[in-house]
Coordinates of C-alpha atoms in Angstrom, one line a residue:
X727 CA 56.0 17.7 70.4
X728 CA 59.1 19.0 71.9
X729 CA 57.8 18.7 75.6
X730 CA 56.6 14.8 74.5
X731 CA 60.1 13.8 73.0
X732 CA 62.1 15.7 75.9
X733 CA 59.9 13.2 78.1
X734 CA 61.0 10.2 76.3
X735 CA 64.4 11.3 76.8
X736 CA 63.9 11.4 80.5
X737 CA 62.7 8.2 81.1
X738 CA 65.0 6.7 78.1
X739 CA 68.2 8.1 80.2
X740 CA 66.6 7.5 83.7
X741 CA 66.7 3.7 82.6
X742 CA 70.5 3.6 81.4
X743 CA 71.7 4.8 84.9
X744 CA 71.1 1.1 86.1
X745 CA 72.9 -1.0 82.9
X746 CA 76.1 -0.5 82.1
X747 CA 77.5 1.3 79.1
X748 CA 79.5 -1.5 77.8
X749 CA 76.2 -4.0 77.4
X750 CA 73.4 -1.7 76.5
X751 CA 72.6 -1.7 72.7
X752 CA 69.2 -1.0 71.1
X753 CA 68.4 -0.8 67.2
X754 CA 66.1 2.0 65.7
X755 CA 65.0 2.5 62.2
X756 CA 65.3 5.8 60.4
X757 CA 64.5 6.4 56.0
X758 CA 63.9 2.1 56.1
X759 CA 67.2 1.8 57.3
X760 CA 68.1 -0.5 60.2
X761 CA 70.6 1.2 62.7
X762 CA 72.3 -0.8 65.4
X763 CA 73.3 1.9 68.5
X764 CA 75.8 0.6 71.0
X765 CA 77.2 2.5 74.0
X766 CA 80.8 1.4 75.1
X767 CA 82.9 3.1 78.0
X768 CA 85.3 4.2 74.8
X769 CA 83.2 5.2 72.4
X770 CA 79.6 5.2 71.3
X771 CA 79.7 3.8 67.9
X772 CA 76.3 2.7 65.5
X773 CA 76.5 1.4 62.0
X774 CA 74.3 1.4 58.9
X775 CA 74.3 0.9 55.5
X776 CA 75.0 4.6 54.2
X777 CA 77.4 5.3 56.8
X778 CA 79.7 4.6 59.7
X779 CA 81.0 6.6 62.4
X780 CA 82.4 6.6 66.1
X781 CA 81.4 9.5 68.6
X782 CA 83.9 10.1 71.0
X783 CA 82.5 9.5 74.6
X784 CA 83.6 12.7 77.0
X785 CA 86.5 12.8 79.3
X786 CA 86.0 16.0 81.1
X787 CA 89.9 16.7 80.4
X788 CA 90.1 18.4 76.9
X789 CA 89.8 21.9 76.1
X790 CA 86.9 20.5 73.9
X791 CA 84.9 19.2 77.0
X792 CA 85.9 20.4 80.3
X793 CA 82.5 21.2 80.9
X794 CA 81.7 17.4 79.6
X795 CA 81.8 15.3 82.2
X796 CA 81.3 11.4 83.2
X797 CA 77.5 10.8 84.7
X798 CA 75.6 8.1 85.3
X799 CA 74.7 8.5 82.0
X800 CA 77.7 7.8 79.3
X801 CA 78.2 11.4 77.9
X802 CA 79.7 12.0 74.4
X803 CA 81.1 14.8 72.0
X804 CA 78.6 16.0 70.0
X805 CA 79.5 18.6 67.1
X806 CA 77.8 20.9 65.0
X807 CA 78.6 21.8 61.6
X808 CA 80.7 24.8 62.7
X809 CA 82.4 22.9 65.3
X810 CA 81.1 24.0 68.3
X811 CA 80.8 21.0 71.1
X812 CA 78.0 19.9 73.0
X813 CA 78.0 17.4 75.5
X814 CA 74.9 15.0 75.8
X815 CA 73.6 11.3 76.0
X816 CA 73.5 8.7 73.6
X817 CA 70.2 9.5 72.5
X818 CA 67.8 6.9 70.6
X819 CA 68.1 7.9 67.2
X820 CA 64.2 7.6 66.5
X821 CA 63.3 10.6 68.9
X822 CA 65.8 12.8 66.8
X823 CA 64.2 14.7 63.9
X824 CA 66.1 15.8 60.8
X825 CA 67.6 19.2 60.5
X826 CA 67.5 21.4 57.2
X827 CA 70.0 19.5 54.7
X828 CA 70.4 23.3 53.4
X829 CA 70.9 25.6 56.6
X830 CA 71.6 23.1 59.3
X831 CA 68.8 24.5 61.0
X832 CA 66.2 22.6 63.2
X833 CA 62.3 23.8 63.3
X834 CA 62.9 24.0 67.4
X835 CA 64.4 26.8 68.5
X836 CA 65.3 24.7 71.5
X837 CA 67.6 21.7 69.6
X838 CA 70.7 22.5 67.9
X839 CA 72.0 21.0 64.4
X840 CA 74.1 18.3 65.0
X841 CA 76.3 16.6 62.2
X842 CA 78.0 13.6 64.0
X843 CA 75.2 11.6 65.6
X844 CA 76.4 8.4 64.2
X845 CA 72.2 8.0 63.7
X846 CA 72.3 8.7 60.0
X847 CA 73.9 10.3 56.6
X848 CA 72.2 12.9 57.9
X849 CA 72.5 15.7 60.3
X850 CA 69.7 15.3 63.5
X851 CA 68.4 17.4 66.0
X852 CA 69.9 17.3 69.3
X853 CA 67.4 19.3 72.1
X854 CA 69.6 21.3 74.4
X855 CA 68.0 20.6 77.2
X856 CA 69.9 16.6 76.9
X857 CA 72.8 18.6 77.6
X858 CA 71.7 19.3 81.2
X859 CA 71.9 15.7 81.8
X860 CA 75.9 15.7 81.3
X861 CA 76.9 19.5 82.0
X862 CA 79.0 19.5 85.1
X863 CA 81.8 22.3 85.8
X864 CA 81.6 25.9 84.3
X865 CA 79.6 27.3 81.2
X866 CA 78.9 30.9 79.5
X867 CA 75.7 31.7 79.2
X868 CA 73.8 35.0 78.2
X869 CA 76.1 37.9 78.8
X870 CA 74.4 41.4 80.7
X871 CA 73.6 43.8 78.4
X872 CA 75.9 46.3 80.3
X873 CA 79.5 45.7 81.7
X874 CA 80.1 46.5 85.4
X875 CA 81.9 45.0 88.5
X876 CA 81.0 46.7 92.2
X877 CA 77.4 46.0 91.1
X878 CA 74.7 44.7 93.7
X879 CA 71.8 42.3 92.8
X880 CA 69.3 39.7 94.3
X881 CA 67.3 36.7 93.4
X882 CA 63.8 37.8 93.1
X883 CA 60.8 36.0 94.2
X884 CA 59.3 35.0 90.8
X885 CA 63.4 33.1 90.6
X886 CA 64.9 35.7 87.9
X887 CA 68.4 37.8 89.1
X888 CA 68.4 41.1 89.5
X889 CA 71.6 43.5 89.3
X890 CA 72.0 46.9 89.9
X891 CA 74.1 49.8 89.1
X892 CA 77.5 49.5 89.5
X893 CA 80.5 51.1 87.6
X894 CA 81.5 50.1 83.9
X895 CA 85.3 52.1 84.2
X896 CA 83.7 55.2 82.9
X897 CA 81.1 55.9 85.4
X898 CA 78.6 54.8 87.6
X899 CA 75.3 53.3 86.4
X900 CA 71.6 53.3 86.7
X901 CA 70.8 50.5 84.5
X902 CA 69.1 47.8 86.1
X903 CA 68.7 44.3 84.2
X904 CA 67.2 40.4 85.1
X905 CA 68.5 37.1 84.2
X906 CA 65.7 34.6 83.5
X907 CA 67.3 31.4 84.3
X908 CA 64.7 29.1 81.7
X909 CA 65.9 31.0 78.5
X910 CA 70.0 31.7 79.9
X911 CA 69.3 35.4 78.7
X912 CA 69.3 38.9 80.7
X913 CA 66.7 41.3 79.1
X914 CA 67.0 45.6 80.7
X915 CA 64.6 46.9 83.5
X916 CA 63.6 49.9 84.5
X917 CA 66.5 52.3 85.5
X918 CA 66.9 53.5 88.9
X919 CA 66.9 57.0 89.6
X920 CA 70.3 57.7 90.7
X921 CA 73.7 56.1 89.0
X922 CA 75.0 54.0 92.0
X923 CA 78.3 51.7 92.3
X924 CA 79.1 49.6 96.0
X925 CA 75.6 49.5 97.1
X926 CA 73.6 46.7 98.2
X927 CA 70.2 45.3 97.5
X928 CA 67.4 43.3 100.1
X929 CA 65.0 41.5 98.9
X930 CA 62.2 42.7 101.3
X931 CA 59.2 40.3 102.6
X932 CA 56.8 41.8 99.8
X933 CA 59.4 40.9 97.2
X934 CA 60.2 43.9 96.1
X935 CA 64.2 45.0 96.3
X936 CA 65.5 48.0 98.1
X937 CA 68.7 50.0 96.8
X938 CA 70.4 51.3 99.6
X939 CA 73.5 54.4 99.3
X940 CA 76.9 53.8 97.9
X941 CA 78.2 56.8 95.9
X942 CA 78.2 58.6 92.4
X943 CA 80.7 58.7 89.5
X944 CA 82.6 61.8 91.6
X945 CA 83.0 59.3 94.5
X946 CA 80.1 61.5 96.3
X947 CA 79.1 59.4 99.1
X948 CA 75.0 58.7 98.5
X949 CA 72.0 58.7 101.3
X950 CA 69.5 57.6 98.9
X951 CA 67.2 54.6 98.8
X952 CA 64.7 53.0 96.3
X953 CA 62.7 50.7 95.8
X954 CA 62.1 48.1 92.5
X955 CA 58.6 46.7 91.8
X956 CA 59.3 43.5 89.8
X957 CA 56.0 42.8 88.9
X958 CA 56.1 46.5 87.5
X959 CA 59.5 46.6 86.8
X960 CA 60.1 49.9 87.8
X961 CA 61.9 51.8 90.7
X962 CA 60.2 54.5 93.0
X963 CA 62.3 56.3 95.6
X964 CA 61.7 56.0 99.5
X965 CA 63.3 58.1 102.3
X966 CA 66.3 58.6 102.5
X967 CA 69.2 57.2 105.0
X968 CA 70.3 59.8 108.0
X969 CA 73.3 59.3 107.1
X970 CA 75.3 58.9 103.7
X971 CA 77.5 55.5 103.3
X972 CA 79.2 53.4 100.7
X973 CA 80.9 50.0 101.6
X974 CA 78.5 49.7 104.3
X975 CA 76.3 46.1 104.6
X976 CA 72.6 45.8 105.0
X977 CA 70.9 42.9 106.6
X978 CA 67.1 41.8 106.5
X979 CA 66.0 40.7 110.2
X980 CA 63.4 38.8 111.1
X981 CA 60.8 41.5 111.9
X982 CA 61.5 42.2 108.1
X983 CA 63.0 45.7 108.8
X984 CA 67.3 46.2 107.3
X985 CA 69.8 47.0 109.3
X986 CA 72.5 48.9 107.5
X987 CA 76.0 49.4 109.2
X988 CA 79.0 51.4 108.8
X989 CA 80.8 52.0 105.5
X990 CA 82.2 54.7 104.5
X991 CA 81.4 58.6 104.6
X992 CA 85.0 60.2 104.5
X993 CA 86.4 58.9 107.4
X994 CA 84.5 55.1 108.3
X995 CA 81.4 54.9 110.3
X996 CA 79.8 53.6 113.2
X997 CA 76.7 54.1 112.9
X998 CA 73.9 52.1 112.0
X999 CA 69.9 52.7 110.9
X1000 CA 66.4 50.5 110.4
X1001 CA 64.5 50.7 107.4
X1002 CA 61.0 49.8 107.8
X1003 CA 59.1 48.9 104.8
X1004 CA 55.5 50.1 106.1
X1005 CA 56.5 53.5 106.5
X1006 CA 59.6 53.6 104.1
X1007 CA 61.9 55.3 107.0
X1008 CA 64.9 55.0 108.4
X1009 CA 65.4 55.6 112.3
X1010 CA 69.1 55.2 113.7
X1011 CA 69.2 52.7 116.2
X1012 CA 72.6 52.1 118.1
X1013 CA 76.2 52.5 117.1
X1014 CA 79.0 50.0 116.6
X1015 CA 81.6 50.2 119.0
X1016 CA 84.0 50.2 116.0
X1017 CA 83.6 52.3 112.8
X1018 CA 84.5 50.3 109.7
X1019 CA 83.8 49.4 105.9
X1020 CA 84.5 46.5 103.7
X1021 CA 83.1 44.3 106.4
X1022 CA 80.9 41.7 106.8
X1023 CA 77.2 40.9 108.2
X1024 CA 75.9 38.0 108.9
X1025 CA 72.7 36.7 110.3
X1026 CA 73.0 34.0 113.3
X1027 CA 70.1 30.9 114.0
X1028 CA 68.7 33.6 117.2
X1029 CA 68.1 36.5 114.1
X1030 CA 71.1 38.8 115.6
X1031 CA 73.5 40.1 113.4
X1032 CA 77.4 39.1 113.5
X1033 CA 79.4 41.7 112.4
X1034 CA 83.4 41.0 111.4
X1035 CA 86.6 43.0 110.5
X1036 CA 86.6 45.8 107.8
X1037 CA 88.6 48.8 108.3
X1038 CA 88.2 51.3 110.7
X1039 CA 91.1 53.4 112.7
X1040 CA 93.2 50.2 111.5
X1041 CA 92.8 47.2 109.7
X1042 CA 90.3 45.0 111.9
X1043 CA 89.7 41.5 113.5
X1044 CA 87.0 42.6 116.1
X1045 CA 83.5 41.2 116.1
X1046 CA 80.1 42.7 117.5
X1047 CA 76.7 40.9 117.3
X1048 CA 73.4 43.1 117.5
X1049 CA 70.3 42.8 119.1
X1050 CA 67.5 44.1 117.2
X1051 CA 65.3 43.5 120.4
X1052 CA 67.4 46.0 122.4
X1053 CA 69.0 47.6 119.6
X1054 CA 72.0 47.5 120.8
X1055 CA 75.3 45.8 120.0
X1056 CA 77.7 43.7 122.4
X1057 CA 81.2 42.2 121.4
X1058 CA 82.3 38.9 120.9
X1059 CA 85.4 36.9 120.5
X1060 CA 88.1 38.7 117.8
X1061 CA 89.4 37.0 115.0
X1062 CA 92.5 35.4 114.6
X1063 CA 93.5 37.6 111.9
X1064 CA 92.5 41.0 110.9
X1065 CA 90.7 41.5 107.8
X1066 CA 89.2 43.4 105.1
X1067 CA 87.1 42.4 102.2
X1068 CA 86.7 39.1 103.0
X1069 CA 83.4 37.0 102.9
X1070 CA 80.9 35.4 105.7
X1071 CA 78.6 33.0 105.1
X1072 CA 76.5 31.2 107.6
X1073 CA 76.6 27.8 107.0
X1074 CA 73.8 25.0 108.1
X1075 CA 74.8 24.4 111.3
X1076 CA 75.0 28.0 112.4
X1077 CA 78.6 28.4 112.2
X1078 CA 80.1 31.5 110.2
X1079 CA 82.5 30.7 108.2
X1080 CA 85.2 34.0 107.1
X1081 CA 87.5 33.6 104.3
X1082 CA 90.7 35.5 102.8
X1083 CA 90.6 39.1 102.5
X1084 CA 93.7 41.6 103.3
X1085 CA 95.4 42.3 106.3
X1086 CA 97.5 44.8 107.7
X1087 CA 100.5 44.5 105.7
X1088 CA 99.0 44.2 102.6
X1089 CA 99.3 40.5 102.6
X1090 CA 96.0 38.9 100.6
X1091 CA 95.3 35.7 103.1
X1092 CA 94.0 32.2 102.3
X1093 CA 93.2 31.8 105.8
X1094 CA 89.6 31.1 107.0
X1095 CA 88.3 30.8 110.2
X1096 CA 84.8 29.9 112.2
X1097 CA 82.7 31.6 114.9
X1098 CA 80.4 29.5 116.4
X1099 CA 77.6 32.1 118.3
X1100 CA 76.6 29.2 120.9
X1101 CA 80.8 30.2 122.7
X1102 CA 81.3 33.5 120.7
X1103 CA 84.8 31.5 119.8
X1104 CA 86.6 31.6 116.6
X1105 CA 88.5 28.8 115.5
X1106 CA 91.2 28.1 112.2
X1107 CA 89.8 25.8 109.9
X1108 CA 91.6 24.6 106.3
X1109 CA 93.1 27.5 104.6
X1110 CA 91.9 27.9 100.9
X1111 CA 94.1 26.7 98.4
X1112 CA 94.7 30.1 96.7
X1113 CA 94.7 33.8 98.8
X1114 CA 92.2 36.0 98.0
X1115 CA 90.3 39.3 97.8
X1116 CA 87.7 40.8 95.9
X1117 CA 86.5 37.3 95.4
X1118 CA 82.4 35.2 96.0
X1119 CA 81.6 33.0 98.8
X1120 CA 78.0 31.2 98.0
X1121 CA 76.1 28.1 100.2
X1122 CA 75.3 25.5 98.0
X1123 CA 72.3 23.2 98.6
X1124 CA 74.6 20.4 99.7
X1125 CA 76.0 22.7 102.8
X1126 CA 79.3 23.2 101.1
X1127 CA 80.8 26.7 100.6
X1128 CA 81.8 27.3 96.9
X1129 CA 84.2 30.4 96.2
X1130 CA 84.9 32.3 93.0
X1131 CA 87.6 34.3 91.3
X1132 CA 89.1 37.3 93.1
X1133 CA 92.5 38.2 93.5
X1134 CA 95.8 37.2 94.9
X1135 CA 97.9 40.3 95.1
X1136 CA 99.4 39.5 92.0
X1137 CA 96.9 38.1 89.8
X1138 CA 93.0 38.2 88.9
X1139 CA 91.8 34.7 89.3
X1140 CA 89.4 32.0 87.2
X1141 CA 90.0 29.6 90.3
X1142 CA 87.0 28.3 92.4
X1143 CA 87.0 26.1 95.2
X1144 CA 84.6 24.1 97.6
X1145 CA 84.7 24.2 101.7
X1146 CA 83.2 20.8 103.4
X1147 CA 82.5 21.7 106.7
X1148 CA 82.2 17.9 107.7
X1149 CA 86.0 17.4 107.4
X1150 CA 87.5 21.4 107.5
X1151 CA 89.0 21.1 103.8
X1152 CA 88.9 23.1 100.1
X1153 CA 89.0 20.9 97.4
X1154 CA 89.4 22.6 93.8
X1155 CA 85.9 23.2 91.8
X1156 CA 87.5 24.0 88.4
X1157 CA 88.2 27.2 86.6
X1158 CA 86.0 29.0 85.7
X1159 CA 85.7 30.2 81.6
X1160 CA 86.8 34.2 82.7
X1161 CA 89.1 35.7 85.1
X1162 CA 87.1 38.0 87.2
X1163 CA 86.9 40.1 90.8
X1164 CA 84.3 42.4 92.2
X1165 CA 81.6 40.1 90.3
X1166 CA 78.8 39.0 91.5
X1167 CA 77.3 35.2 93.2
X1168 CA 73.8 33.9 92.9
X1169 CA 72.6 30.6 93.9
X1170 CA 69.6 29.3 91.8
X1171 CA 66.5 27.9 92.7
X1172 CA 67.8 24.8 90.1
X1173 CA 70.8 25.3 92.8
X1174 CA 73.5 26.3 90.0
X1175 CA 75.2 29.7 90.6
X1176 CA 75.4 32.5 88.5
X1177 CA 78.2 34.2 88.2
X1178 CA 77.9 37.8 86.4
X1179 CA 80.4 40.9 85.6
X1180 CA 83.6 41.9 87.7
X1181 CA 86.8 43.1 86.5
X1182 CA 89.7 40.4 85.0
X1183 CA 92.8 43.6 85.7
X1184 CA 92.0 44.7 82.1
X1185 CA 88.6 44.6 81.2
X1186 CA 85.1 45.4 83.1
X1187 CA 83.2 42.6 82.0
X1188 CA 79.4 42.2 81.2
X1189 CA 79.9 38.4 81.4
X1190 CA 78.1 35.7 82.7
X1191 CA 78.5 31.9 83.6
X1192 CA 76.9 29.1 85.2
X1193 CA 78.2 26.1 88.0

């Protein structure tokens, strides 16, 4: 029944995207009494002879509904009886099905009691998923079961998240746990078998997820790696790295073997290893010509891997490529500004783009800059309209660049904005519902991004929202 009425809705809204609000108007009957439904750009007002009522259309600008925004389809303010919003259609009142007059309750677990339809005396059913038609901007949803920031995760193959360890301001975890994005709920995994915070995960070309290093709750720098099964949902171990690391990257190459670089041991490192999944070792393969950590990898069109700043000897704008068919690495043009704990992403044209981070004085930047690997050049591009560190850089499916939270050097941030690379400029991309840094970025197969844990300068946070 649900599936059949959720259809309706579909085609019901598909068809209002072509009228306009002010002249569409249609009449249903619900108990034998006539309503008359009219949708105006103001309001979205209906009449019987019981009742009368006017539902406020959204505006996107109130506390109420900044996550309501105009469509295609007029969107209004629906409320349930304990005052809690949701944003939807005008929805033709005969598809909505009573709730419970007694405990506001509806037989679906997938509508929500709704008390202001303006369809009848009596409360409806409104099914979520109308919502999905209007939602636009930021949103909670499910929280982790465990609170961390400096945790690692990946998108599995079957479309559910995965994160890993990290540290909940006690101690380092083993806890592992998935976000299903259908149900908006994270359910526990198996454990892995060593507590792990600033480590990273690969999904490999069997789709299974390797855990590679970082360190322990003593700060004990880790050589460790394992692997997680998701079809099992457990972890088994597999060799171990030559060489212990934590702030390091890891990078999956197109003959499906990782590269993991530097990071930390002590002192920084330059060297760097191959995993390779049909034997489940790791053989070192050439060094860096600069040790560092909190840097970046990214991987270019020709599959060889750009690596950027971090800190070494010194804070660093230097920049090496590697060449997994020689093994070895080359440098390339330096950056126009040292950096540390930045972001890269590669965009759709092949471009890099590198954003904020710290440099030598301390001084969190809003600068970003581009390396384009057909010149080995980097050029400025728009700085960010807030500096940060600590912060997410995700592609969207449109090409644009969308980055999250972090901090300023004075302040943990909510702020998120959007890169175009067709015209070199941020524009702001709301705020998000919690301040948070060290979180974690996931773009969706529905091509919404998750956004999970961190730390808001108080609290480690367990979290979780959608864009």
């Amino acid at each position: 029944m649900a599936s059949i009425v959720f259809l309706f809705l579909i085609v019901s809204l598909l068809s209002l995207k072509d009228q306009t609000a002010a002249s569409l108007s249609y009449s249903c009957a619900y108990r034998n009494t006539s309503v008359q439904f009219t949708l105006l750009t103001s309001a979205h007002s209906a009449s019987n002879s019981a009742s009368s009522c006017s539902l406020q259309q959204c505006n996107g600008t109130s506390a109420d509904n900044q996550t309501c925004s105009l469509s295609p389809t007029p969107c209004f303010d629906y409320r349930t009886m304990n005052n809690i919003s949701y944003c939807a259609p005008g929805v033709d009142c005969s598809v909505l099905q009573p709730c419970d007059n007694v405990t506001h309750s509806c037989a679906s677990n997938d509508s929500v009691c709704i008390v202001n339809s303006c369809c009848s005396p009596s409360a409806v059913c409104l099914p979520v998923l109308t919502t999905e038609f209007c939602s636009r901007g930021w949103r909670m949803t499910g929280s982790m079961n465990s609170r961390r920031y400096f945790q690692a995760g990946s998108i599995l193959v079957i479309g559910k998240v995965l994160v890993t360890g990290g540290h909940n301001g006690s101690f380092a975890l083993d806890n592992a746990e998935q976000y299903d994005p259908s149900t908006g709920s994270w359910t526990t995994t198996g454990s892995m078998s060593f507590a792990r915070t600033s480590h990273i995960t690969s999904i490999l070309p069997n789709g299974k997820v390797l855990v590679t290093a970082g360190h322990a709750s003593s700060g004990l720098s880790l050589d460790s790696a394992e692997l997680f099964d998701p079809s099992l949902g457990s972890w088994t171990t597999t060799g171990n790295l030559n060489g212990a690391r934590f702030g390091h990257t890891a990078s999956i190459l197109s003959n499906g073997k990782v590269l993991a670089t530097g990071g930390r041991n002590g002192g920084a490192l330059n060297t760097a290893e191959l995993y390779d999944l049909s034997t489940g070792n790791w053989t070192t393969t050439g060094n860096m010509n600069n040790a560092r950590y909190d840097h970046t990898a990214s991987i270019l069109p020709d599959g060889k891997v750009l690596v950027t700043g971090g800190y070494g000897s010194g804070y660093l704008n230097s920049s090496e490529v590697y060449d997994s068919s020689t093994g070895l690495w080359t440098t390339t043009g330096n950056m126009h500004a040292v950096r540390y704990q930045h972001t890269a992403s590669t965009l759709f044209n092949g471009n890099v783009l590198v954003a904020g981070g710290k440099d030598s004085s301390g001084t969190v930047l809003s600068s970003v800059e581009l390396y384009d690997p057909s010149t080995g050049v980097w050029t400025t591009t728009g700085n960010m309209n807030n500096p940060r560190l600590w912060h997410t850089a995700s592609v969207l499916s449109n090409g644009k660049v969308l980055i999250t939270g972090g901090y300023n050097g004075f302040n943990y941030l909510n702020t998120t904005e959007l890169y175009d690379s067709l015209t070199g400029s941020w524009t702001t991309a709301g705020s998000m519902n919690v301040v948070r840094s060290l979180h974690t970025a996931f773009v969706l197969s529905n091509g919404k991004v998750l956004i999970a844990g961190g730390y808001d300068g108080t609290n480690y946070l367990n979290t979780a929202e959608l864009y």
